[in-house]
Structures are given as C-alpha cells and as structure tokens.
CSV table of C-alpha atoms and ligand atoms in Angstrom, one decimal:
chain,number,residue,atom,x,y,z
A,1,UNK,CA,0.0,0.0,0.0
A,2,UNK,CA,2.5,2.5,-1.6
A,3,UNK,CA,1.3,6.4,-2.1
A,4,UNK,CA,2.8,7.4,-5.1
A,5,UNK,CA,4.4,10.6,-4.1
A,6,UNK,CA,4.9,12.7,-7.2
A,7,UNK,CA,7.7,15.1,-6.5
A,8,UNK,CA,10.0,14.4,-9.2
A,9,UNK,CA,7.4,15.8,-11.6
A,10,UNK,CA,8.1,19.3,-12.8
A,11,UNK,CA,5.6,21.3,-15.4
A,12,UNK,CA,6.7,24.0,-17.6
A,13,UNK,CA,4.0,26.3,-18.9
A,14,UNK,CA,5.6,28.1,-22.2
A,15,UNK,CA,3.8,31.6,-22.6
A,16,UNK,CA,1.1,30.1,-24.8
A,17,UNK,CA,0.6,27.1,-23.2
A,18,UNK,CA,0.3,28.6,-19.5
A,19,UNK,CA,-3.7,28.1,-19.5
A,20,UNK,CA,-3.6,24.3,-20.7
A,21,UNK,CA,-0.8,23.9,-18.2
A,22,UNK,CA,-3.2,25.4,-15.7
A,23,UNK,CA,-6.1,22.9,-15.9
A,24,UNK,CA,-3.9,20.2,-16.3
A,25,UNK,CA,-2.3,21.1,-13.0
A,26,UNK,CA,-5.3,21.2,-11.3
A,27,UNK,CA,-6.6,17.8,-12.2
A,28,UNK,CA,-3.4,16.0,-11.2
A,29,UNK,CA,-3.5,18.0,-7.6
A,30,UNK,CA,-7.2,16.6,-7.3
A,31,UNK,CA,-5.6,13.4,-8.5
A,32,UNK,CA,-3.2,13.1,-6.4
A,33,UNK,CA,-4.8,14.7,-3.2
A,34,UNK,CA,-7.2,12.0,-3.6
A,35,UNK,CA,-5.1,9.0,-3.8
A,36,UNK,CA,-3.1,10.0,-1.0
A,37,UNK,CA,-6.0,10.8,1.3
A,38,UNK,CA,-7.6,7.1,0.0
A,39,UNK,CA,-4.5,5.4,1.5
A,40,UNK,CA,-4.5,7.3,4.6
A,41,UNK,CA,-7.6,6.0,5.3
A,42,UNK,CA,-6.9,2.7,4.5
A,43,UNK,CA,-3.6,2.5,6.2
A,44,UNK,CA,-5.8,4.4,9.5
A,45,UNK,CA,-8.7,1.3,9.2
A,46,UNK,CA,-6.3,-1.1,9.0
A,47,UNK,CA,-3.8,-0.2,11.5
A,48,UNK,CA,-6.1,1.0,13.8
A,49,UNK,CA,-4.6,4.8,14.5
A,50,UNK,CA,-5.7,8.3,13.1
A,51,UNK,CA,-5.7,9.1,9.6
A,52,UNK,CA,-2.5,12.0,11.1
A,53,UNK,CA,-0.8,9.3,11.9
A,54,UNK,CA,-1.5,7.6,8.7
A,55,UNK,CA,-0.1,10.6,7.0
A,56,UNK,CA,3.3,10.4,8.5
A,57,UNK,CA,3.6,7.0,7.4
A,58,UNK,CA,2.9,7.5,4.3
A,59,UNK,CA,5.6,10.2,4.2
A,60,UNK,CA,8.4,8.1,6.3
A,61,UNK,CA,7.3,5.3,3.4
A,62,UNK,CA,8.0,8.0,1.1
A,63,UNK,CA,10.7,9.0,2.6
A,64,UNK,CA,9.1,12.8,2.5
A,65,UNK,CA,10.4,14.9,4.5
A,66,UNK,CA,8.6,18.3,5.3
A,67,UNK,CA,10.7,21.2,5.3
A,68,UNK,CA,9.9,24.7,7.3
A,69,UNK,CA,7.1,25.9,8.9
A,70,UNK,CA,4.1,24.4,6.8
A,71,UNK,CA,1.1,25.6,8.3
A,72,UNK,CA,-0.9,23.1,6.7
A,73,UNK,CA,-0.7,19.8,8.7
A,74,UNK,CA,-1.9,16.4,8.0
A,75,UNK,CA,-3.6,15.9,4.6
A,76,UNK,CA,-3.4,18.7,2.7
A,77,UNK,CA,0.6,18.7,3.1
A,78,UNK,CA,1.8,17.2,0.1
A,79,UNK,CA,-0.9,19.4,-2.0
A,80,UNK,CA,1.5,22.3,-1.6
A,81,UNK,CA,4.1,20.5,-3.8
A,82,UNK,CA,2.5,23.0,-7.0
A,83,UNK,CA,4.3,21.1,-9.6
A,84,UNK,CA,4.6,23.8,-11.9
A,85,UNK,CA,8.4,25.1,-12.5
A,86,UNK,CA,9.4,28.8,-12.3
A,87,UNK,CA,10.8,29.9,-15.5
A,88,UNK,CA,11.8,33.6,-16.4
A,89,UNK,CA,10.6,33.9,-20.1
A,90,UNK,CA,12.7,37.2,-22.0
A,91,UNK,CA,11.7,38.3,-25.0
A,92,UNK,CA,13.9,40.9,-25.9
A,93,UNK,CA,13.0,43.5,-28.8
A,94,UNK,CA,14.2,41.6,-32.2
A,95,UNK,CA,12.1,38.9,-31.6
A,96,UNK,CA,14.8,36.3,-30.0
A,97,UNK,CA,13.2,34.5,-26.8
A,98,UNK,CA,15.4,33.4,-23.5
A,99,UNK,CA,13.9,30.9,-21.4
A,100,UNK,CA,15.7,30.9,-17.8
A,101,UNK,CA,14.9,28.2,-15.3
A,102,UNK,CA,14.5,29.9,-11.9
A,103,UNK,CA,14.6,26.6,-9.3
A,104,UNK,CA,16.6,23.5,-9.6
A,105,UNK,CA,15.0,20.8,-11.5
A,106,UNK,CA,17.9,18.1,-11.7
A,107,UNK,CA,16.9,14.7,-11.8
A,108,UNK,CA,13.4,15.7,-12.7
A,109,UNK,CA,10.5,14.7,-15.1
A,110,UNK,CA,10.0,17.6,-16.7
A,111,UNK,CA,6.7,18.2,-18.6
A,112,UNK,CA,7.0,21.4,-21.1
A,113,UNK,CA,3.6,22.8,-22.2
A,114,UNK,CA,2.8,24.9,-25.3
A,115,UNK,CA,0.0,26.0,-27.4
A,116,UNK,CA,1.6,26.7,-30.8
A,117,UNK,CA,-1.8,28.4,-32.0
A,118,UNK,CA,-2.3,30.8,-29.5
A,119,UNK,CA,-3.4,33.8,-31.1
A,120,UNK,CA,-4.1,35.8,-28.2
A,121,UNK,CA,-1.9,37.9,-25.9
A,122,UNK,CA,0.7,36.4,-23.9
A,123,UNK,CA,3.2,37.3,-21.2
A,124,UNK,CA,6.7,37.4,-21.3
A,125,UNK,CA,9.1,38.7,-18.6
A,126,UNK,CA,8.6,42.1,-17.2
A,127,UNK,CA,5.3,42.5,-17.8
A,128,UNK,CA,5.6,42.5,-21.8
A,129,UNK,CA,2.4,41.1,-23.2
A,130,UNK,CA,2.5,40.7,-26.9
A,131,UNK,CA,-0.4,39.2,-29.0
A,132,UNK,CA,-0.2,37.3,-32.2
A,133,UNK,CA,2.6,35.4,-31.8
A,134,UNK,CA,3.4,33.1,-34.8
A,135,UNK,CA,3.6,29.3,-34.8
A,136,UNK,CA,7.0,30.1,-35.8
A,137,UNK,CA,8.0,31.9,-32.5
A,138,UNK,CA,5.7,29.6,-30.2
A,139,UNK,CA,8.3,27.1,-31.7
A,140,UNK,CA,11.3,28.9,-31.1
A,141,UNK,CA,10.3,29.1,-27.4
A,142,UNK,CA,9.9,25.1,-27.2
A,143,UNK,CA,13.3,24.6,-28.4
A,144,UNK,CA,15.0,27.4,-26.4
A,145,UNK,CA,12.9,25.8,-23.5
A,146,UNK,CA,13.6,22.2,-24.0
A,147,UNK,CA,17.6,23.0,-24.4
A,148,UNK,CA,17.3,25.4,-21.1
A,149,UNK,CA,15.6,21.8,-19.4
A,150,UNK,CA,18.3,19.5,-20.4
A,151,UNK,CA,20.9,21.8,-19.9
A,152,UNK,CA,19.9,22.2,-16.0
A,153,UNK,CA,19.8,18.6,-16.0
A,154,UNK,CA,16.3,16.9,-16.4
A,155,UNK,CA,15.9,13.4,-16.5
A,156,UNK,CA,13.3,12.9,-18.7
A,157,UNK,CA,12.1,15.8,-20.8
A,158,UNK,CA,8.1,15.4,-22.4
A,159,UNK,CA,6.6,17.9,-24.5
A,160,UNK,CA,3.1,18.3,-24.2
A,161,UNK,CA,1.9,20.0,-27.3
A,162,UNK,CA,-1.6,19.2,-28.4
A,163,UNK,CA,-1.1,20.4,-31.8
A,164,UNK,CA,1.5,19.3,-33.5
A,165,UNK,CA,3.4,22.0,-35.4
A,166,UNK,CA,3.6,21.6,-39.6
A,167,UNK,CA,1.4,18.5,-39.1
A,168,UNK,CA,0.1,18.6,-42.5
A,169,UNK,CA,3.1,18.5,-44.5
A,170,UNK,CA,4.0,15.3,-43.1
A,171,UNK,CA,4.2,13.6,-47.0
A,172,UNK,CA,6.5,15.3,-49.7
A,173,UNK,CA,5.4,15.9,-52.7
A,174,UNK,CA,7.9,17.2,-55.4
A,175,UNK,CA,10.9,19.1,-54.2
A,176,UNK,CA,8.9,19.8,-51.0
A,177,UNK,CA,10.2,19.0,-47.3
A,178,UNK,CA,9.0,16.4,-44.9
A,179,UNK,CA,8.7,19.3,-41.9
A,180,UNK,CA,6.5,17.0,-40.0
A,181,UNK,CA,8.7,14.4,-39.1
A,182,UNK,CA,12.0,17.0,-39.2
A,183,UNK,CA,10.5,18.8,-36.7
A,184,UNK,CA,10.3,16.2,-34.6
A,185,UNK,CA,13.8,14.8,-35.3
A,186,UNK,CA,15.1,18.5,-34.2
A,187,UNK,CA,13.4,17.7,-30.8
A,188,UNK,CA,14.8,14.3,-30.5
A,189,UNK,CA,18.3,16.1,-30.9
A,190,UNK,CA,17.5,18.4,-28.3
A,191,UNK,CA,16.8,15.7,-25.8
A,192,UNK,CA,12.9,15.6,-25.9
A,193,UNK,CA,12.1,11.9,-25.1
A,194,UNK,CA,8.3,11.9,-25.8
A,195,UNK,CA,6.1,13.9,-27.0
A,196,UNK,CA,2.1,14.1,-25.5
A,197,UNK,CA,-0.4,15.7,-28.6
A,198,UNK,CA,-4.0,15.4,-30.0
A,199,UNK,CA,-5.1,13.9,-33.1
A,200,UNK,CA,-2.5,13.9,-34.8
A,201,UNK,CA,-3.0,14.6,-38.6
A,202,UNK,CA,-0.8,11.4,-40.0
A,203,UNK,CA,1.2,9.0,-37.6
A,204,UNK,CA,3.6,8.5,-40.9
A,205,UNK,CA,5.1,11.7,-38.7
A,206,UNK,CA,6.6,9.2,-36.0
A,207,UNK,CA,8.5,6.8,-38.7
A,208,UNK,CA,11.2,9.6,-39.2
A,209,UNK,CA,12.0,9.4,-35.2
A,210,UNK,CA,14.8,7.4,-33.7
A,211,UNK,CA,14.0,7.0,-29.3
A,212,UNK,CA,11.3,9.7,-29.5
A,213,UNK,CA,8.3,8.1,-28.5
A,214,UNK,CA,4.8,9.5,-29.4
A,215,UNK,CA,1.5,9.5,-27.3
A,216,UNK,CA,-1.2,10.6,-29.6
A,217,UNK,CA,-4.8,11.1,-27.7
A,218,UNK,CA,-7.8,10.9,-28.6
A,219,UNK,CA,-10.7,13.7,-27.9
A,220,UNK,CA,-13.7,11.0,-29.9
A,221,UNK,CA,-14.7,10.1,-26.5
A,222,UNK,CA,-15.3,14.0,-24.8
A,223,UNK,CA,-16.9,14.6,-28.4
A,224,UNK,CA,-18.9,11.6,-28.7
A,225,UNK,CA,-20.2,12.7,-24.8
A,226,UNK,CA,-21.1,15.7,-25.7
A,227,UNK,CA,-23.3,14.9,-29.0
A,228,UNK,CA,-25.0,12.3,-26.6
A,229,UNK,CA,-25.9,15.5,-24.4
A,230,UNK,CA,-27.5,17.3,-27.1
A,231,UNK,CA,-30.7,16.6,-26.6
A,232,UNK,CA,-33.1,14.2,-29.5
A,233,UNK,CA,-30.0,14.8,-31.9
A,234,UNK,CA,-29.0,11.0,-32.1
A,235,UNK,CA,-32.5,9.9,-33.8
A,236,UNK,CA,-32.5,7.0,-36.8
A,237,UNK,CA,-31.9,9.8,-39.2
A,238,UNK,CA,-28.6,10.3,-38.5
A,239,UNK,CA,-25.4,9.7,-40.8
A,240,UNK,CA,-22.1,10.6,-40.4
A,241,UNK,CA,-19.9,12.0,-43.2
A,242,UNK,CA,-16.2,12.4,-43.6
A,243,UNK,CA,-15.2,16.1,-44.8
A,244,UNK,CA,-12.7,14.7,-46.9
A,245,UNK,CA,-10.8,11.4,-48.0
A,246,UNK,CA,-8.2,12.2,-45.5
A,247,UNK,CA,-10.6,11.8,-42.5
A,248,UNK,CA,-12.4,8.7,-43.6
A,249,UNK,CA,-10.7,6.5,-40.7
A,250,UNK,CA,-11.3,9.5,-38.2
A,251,UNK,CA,-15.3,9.4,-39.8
A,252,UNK,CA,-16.1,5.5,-39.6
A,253,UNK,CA,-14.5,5.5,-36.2
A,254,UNK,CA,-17.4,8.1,-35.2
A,255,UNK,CA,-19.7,5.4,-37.4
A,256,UNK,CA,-19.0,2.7,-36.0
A,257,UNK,CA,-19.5,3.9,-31.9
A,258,UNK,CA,-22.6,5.3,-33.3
A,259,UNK,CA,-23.9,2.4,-34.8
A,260,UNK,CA,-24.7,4.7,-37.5
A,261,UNK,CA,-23.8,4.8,-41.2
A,262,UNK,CA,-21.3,6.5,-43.2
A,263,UNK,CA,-21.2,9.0,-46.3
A,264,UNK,CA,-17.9,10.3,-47.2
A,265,UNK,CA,-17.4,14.3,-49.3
A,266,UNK,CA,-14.9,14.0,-52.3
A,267,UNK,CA,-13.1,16.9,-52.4
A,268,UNK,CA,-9.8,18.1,-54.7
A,269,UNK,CA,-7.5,21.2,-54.3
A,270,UNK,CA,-6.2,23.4,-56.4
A,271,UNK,CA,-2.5,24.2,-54.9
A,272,UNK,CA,-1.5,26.6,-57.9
A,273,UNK,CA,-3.9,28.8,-55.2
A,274,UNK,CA,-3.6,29.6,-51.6
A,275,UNK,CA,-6.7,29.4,-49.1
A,276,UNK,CA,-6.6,32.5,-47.5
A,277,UNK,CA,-10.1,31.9,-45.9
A,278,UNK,CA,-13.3,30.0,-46.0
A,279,UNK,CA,-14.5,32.1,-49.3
A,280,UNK,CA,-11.6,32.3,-50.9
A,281,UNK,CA,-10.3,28.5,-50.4
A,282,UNK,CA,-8.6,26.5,-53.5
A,283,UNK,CA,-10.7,23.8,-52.9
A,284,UNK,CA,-11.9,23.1,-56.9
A,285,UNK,CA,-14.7,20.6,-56.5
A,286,UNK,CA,-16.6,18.5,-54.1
A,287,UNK,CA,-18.9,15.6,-54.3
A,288,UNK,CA,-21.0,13.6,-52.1
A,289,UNK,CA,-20.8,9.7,-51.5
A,290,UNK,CA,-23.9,8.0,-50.0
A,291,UNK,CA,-27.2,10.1,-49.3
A,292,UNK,CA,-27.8,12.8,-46.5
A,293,UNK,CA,-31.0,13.8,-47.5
A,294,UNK,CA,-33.5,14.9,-44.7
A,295,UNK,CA,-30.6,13.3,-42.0
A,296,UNK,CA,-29.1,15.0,-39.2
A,297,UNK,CA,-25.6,14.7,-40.3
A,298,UNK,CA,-22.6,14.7,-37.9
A,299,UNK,CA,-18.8,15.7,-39.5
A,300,UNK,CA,-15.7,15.5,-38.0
A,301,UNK,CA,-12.4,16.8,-38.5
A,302,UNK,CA,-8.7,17.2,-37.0
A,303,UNK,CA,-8.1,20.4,-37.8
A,304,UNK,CA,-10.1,23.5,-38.3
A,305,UNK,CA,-7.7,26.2,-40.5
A,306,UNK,CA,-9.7,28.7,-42.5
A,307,UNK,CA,-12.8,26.7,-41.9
A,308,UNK,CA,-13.2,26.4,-45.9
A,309,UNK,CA,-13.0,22.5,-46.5
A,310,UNK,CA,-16.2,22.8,-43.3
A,311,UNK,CA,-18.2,25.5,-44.9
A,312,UNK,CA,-18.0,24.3,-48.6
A,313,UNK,CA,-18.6,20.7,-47.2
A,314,UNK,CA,-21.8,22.3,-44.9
A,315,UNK,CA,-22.8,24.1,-48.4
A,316,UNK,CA,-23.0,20.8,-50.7
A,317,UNK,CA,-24.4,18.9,-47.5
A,318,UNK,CA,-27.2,21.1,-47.5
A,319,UNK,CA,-27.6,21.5,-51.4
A,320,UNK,CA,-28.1,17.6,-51.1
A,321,UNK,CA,-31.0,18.4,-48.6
A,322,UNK,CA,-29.2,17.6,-45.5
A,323,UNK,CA,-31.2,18.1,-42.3
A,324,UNK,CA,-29.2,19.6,-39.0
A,325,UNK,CA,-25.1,19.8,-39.1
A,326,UNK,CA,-22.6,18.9,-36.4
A,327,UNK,CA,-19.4,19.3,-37.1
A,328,UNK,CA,-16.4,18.1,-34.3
A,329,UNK,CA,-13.3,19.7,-34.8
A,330,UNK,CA,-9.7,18.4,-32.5
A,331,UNK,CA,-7.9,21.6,-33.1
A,332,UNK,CA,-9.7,24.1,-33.1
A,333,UNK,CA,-7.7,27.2,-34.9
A,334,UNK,CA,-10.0,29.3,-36.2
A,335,UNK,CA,-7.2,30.9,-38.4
A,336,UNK,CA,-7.9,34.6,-39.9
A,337,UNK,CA,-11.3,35.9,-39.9
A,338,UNK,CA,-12.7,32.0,-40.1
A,339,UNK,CA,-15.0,33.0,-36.9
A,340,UNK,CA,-16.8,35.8,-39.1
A,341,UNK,CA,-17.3,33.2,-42.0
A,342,UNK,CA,-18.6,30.9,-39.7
A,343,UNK,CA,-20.9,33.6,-38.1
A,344,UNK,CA,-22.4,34.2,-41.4
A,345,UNK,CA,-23.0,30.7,-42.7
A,346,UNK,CA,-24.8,29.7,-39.0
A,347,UNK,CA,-27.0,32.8,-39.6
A,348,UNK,CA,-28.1,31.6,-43.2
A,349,UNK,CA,-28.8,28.6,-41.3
A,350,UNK,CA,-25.7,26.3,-42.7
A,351,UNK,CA,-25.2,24.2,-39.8
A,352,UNK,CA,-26.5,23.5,-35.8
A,353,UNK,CA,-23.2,23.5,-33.7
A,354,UNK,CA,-19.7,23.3,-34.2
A,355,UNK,CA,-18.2,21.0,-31.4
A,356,UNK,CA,-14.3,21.9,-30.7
A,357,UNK,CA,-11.8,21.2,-27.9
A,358,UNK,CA,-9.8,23.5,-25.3
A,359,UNK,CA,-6.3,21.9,-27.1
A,360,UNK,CA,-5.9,25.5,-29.2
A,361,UNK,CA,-7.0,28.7,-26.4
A,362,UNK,CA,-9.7,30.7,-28.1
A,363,UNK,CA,-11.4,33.7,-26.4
A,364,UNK,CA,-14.2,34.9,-29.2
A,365,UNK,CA,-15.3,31.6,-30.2
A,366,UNK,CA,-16.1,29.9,-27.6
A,367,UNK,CA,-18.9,32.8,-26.4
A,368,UNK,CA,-20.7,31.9,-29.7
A,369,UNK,CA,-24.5,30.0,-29.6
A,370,UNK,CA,-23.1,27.8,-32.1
A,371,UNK,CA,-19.8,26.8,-30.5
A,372,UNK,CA,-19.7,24.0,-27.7
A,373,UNK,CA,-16.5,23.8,-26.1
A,374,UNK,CA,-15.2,20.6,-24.9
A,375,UNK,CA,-12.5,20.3,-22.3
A,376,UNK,CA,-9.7,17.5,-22.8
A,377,UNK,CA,-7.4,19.1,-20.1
A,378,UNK,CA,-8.2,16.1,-17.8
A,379,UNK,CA,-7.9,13.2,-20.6
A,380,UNK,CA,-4.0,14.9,-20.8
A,381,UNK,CA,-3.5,15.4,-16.9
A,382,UNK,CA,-4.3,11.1,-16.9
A,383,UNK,CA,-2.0,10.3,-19.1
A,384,UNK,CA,1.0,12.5,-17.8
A,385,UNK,CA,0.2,10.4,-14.6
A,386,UNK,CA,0.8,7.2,-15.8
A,387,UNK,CA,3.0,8.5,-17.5
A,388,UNK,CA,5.4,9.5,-14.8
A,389,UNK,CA,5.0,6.4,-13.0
A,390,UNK,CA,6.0,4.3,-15.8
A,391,UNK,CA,2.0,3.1,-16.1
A,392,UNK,CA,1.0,2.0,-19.5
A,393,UNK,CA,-1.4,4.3,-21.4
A,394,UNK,CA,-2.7,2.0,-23.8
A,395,UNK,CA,-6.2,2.2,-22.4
A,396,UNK,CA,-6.1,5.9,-22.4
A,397,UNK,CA,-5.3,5.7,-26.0
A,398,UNK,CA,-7.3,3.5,-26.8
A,399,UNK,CA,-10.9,4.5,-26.0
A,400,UNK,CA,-13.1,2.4,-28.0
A,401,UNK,CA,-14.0,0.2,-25.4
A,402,UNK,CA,-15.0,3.4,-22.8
A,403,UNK,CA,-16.7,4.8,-25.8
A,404,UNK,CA,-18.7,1.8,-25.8
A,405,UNK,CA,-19.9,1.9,-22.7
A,406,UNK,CA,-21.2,5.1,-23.0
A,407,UNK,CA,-22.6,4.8,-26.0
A,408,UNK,CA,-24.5,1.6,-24.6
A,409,UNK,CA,-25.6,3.4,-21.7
A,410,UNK,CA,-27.6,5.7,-24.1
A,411,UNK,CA,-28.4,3.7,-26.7
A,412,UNK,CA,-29.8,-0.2,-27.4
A,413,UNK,CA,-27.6,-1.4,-29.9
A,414,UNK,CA,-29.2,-3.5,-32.5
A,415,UNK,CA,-26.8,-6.3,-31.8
A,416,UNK,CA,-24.3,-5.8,-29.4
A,417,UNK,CA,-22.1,-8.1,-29.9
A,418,UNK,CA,-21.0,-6.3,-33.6
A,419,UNK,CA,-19.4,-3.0,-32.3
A,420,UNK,CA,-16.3,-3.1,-34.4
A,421,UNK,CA,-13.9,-0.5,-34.0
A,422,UNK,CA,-11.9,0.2,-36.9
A,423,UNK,CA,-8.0,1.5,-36.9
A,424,UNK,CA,-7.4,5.3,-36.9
A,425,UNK,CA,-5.0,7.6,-36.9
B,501,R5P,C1,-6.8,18.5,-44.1
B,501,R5P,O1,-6.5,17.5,-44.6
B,501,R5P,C2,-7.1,18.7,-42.7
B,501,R5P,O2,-7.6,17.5,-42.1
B,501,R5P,C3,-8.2,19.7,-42.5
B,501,R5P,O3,-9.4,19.3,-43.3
B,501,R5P,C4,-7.8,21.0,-43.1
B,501,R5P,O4,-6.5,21.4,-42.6
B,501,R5P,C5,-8.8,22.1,-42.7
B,501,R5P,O5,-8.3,23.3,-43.2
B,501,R5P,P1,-9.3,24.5,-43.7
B,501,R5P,O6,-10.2,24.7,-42.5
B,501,R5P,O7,-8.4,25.7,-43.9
B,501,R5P,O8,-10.0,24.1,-44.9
C-alpha cells in the first residue's frame, strides 16, 4: 500500500501554453490529493490509528520529509508541492526569446507545455504582453525551452503540445520537405524523449523518429459525450460524413461507436492557389458519396484552419437536402477571420453547432450559440500520470472500449455483440 508521491514531476508552462498547463495542474493536484488521502484511510482502518498518523507514514514510506514551517498539517501537506516550474521567459526587442529556469529541477521529469496556435496575448518577462505570436515563435520558445531543461539537467524531458506544429506536410510531394517528421527529429536532438499531442493529422510523422516516442490522444470520447448530451439529436436519421478522404478512418470510427452509417465528401485542391479563408479557399470541387438527405448529419475533422473544407462541405451537405449539421473539430484554430465566416453561414442557417476542444486557447469563439467547447485538459493530466510512473497508457489511447460503454448506456444497440472499431490515426 505505496502512495505514489509525485515530487519528481516538474511542469513547464511556455507563454502560450500557460492556461492548458493550468487545468492540467489542477486535475493532477485533485488526483493526487485523492489518492493519498484514500491510503491514509486505508492504512488508518487497517492499522487501527488516526488518519495523522496515517499521513506520517505515508511520508516516512516515502521517505518525505517536510521542510519549514508548513502551516498546513496532516492531509493537505503534500498538495502544496505546485508542480509547476518557475521559468523567467525574455523576450527581448528583435524577436529572439530566453527561457531561464528559476529553481533546480535536476533529476526531474520535466513536462513542457505549449500551445503553438495561440493567437491571443501572452506574457513574457517584465510584464511585456505581446499578441499574435506566430507558430513560428511559439516554436522557437519550445526549443530554447527544451535546451534550457536539459541543460539544467532533467531526467526525462516530455513535450506536451496538443497540436503538433507543420502536421500537415507530413508527406512530400515534389521538391517539398518532410517538416513534420524534421520537426520532430530536431526535438529528439535536443533531448525531448516523448512527446504528449491530440489527433495527430498522419502517424507516418513518427517513422522519421529514432527514441522519441509519441502518445497521440484521442478527444472521440469528450466529443462523442457531448453529442449524446445534445438533446433528440442522435435519432434513426442520422449519418455521419467524412469532410474529406483524409478523414475517412477518423469518420467510420465516429460510425461505428454510433452504430450509424457513413457517407464520405470527395473533395480536390487546387495548390496553384492559396486558401486564405473559407471564401476564398482553393478547394476546386466536391462531391457527395452515399445520401444525407433529410438526415441530421454529424462531421468530423482534425483540424479547423480557415474553416473552408467545413463550410464548402456544410454548403453541398445542405444543397443535397441535409437536415441539421454537427461538425467536431480536434484543433480548433479558427485561423484569420474563419469566426466571421462561420458567423455568417450559422446565420443563413448552414449548420447546428460546431463541437471543438480547449487543445488551441480561443477567447471569441467559444462565447458563440453555435460553439460547444469541450475540455480535454483532464484526458491529458491522466496520461501524464501514468506517465510518470511508468504506467501503461494504452487504455487511455485506446478509448473504444469506454466509448462503448457510454454509448451503450444511451443507446440499445441493435446487436451488441458487432461493435467493431476500426483503426485510426
Ligand atoms: C486537411 O487534410 C485537414 O484534415 C483539414 O481538413 C484542413 O486542414 C482544414 O483546413 P481548412 O479549414 O483551412 O480548410
């Protein structure tokens, strides 16, 4: 009856990723606040003596020891152990970023947090706040970060970014790079040993890295919870469409757990044009595969850019007399003025509610009637956990068999012994 005591892990927030960081933080103190006080009591009931005494066991097992004049006693000792690592971030006036770790975190396993997408303002040392940071610089401020960690001699360094930066240029076509994976071979040479993200757009990313290992989540089971919440929405006129050939895997997973069927949208680029928003995309045609008509239709997607391979899909959907849209979206970004566009198109009565994740910070969006924000931060905080105590993940990873469950619990299955869960990315 071991308490896990947690005090070799160490979070960095980068300025981006300070608000993820946040929530995860909190879920793991919960966490493990309530596994230590759950073997108090059991050590107290079984040993006979108060759950105090219980406590300094635990912490003479743990070989704890509490330093200076705590004023909290008993339980909530340990809970002042905040996890989170004090790091001066500089950003001095040519752009170039210094991260300087403030405490010693040798011998730790060091978590480093960062939102690549965040759009709005961050802080930097001295008070600087600066808005509109690229993904470019969000990156730079890994990699400066991840070098200050090992450098000031981490153990174990894992980078908790739930997007993954230049995710879709992850295959080369002509004289074009393979970013993807290079970017993830430059953290491996900087001494990241894993790396913690969200729907990843291809796994082929991973086959360029040598030790780096990658944990790729899931958010199908928050979004499936949260369609089953909407109320009457899950009727026997439902179908489920992929936006594109790309997220076909992504779309009959949905199908399956639904126990619903699956139409799939055809749809080609033009590359010899850039999308720079959802009315001015270079997506050249689209076509539909399988029938929508009078259906409530549910879509989902990794990422969310520009919003243009959504709305053009929600425009054909419709023009193929497609009943109420859902869309699900990972990542969130929301690029450019995509919240305007999408303003316009739920006003000409396009589509129900968007569904996205807290993985990419957004302000505007997420006070909109047709947004419904879905928080992951816990999903993340679970897996860092096992994480650091050398647990396996593979049930986290694998949700199918909780999304099950839940879907079960909500629906009768016509036979449910034939849930088949297909591979995904
Ligand atoms: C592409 O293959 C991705 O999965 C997304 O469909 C795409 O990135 C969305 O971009 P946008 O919203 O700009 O059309």
């Amino acid at each position: 009856m071991k308490y896990f005591n947690p005090a070799n892990l160490a979070i960095i927030a980068c300025p981006g990723g300070d608000v993820f960081a946040d929530e995860v933080i909190g879920h793991l103190r919960n966490k493990y606040r309530h596994s230590r006080s759950k073997t108090e009591e059991e050590i107290s009931k079984r040993y006979n003596i108060t759950q105090e005494q219980a406590a300094l066991h635990i912490d003479l097992m743990n070989r704890i020891v509490i330093r200076g004049t705590d004023s909290h006693s008993g339980t909530d000792r340990h809970i002042q152990r905040p996890f989170k690592v004090n790091v001066k971030f500089t950003r001095f006036p040519n752009g170039e970023i210094k991260s300087e770790i403030e405490e010693s975190i040798r011998g730790k396993d060091v978590f480093i947090f960062q939102d690549v997408e965040n759009r709005y303002a961050v802080k930097f040392h001295g008070g600087q706040t600066v808005s509109n940071l690229s993904i470019n610089d969000h990156l730079m401020t890994v990699m400066v970060t991840v070098d200050a960690a090992r450098q000031a001699g981490a153990e174990r360094i894992t980078l908790v970014i739930p997007l993954y930066p230049y995710s879709r240029q992850h295959k080369a076509k002509g004289r074009e790079g393979l970013t993807a994976s290079r970017i993830g071979k430059i953290f491996e040479n900087l001494g990241v040993d894993h790396i913690i993200t969200l729907d990843i757009h291809s796994r082929d990313i991973m086959n360029a890295f040598d030790k780096l290992r990658l944990e790729n989540l899931h958010a199908s089971y928050q979004i499936i919870q949260t369609l089953l919440n909407m109320d009457g929405i899950l009727s026997d006129d439902f179908v489920v469409v992929s936006p594109d050939t790309g997220a076909v895997d992504r779309n009959k997973f949905y199908a399956s757990a639904l126990k619903k069927p699956l139409a799939l949208l055809y749809k080609e680029r033009d590359y010899s044009k850039l999308s720079k928003d959802a009315s001015q995309s270079n997506i050249s045609q689209i076509r539909l595969l399988g029938s929508v008509k009078d259906k409530t239709v549910f879509m989902a997607d990794d990422i969310l850019g520009t919003g243009g391979t959504l709305i053009k899909g929600m425009k054909h959907l419709k023009e193929n007399g497609a009943g109420k849209i859902i869309c699900a979206i990972s990542l969130p970004l929301f690029s450019g003025d995509a919240i305007s566009h999408f303003d316009e198109a739920y006003k000409e009565g396009l589509f129900y509610r968007i569904i996205g994740t807290n993985a990419i910070y957004q302000e505007e969006v997420v006070k909109r009637e047709w947004y419904v924000n879905v928080n992951i931060t816990r999903l993340f905080a679970h897996v860092i956990s096992r994480l650091h105590q050398n647990q396996s993940v593979s049930s986290l990873l694998d949700n199918a068999a909780i999304i099950n469950r839940l879907v079960s619990k909500t629906i009768i299955p016509e036979n449910q012994n034939e849930l088949l869960f297909p591979e995904r990315n």
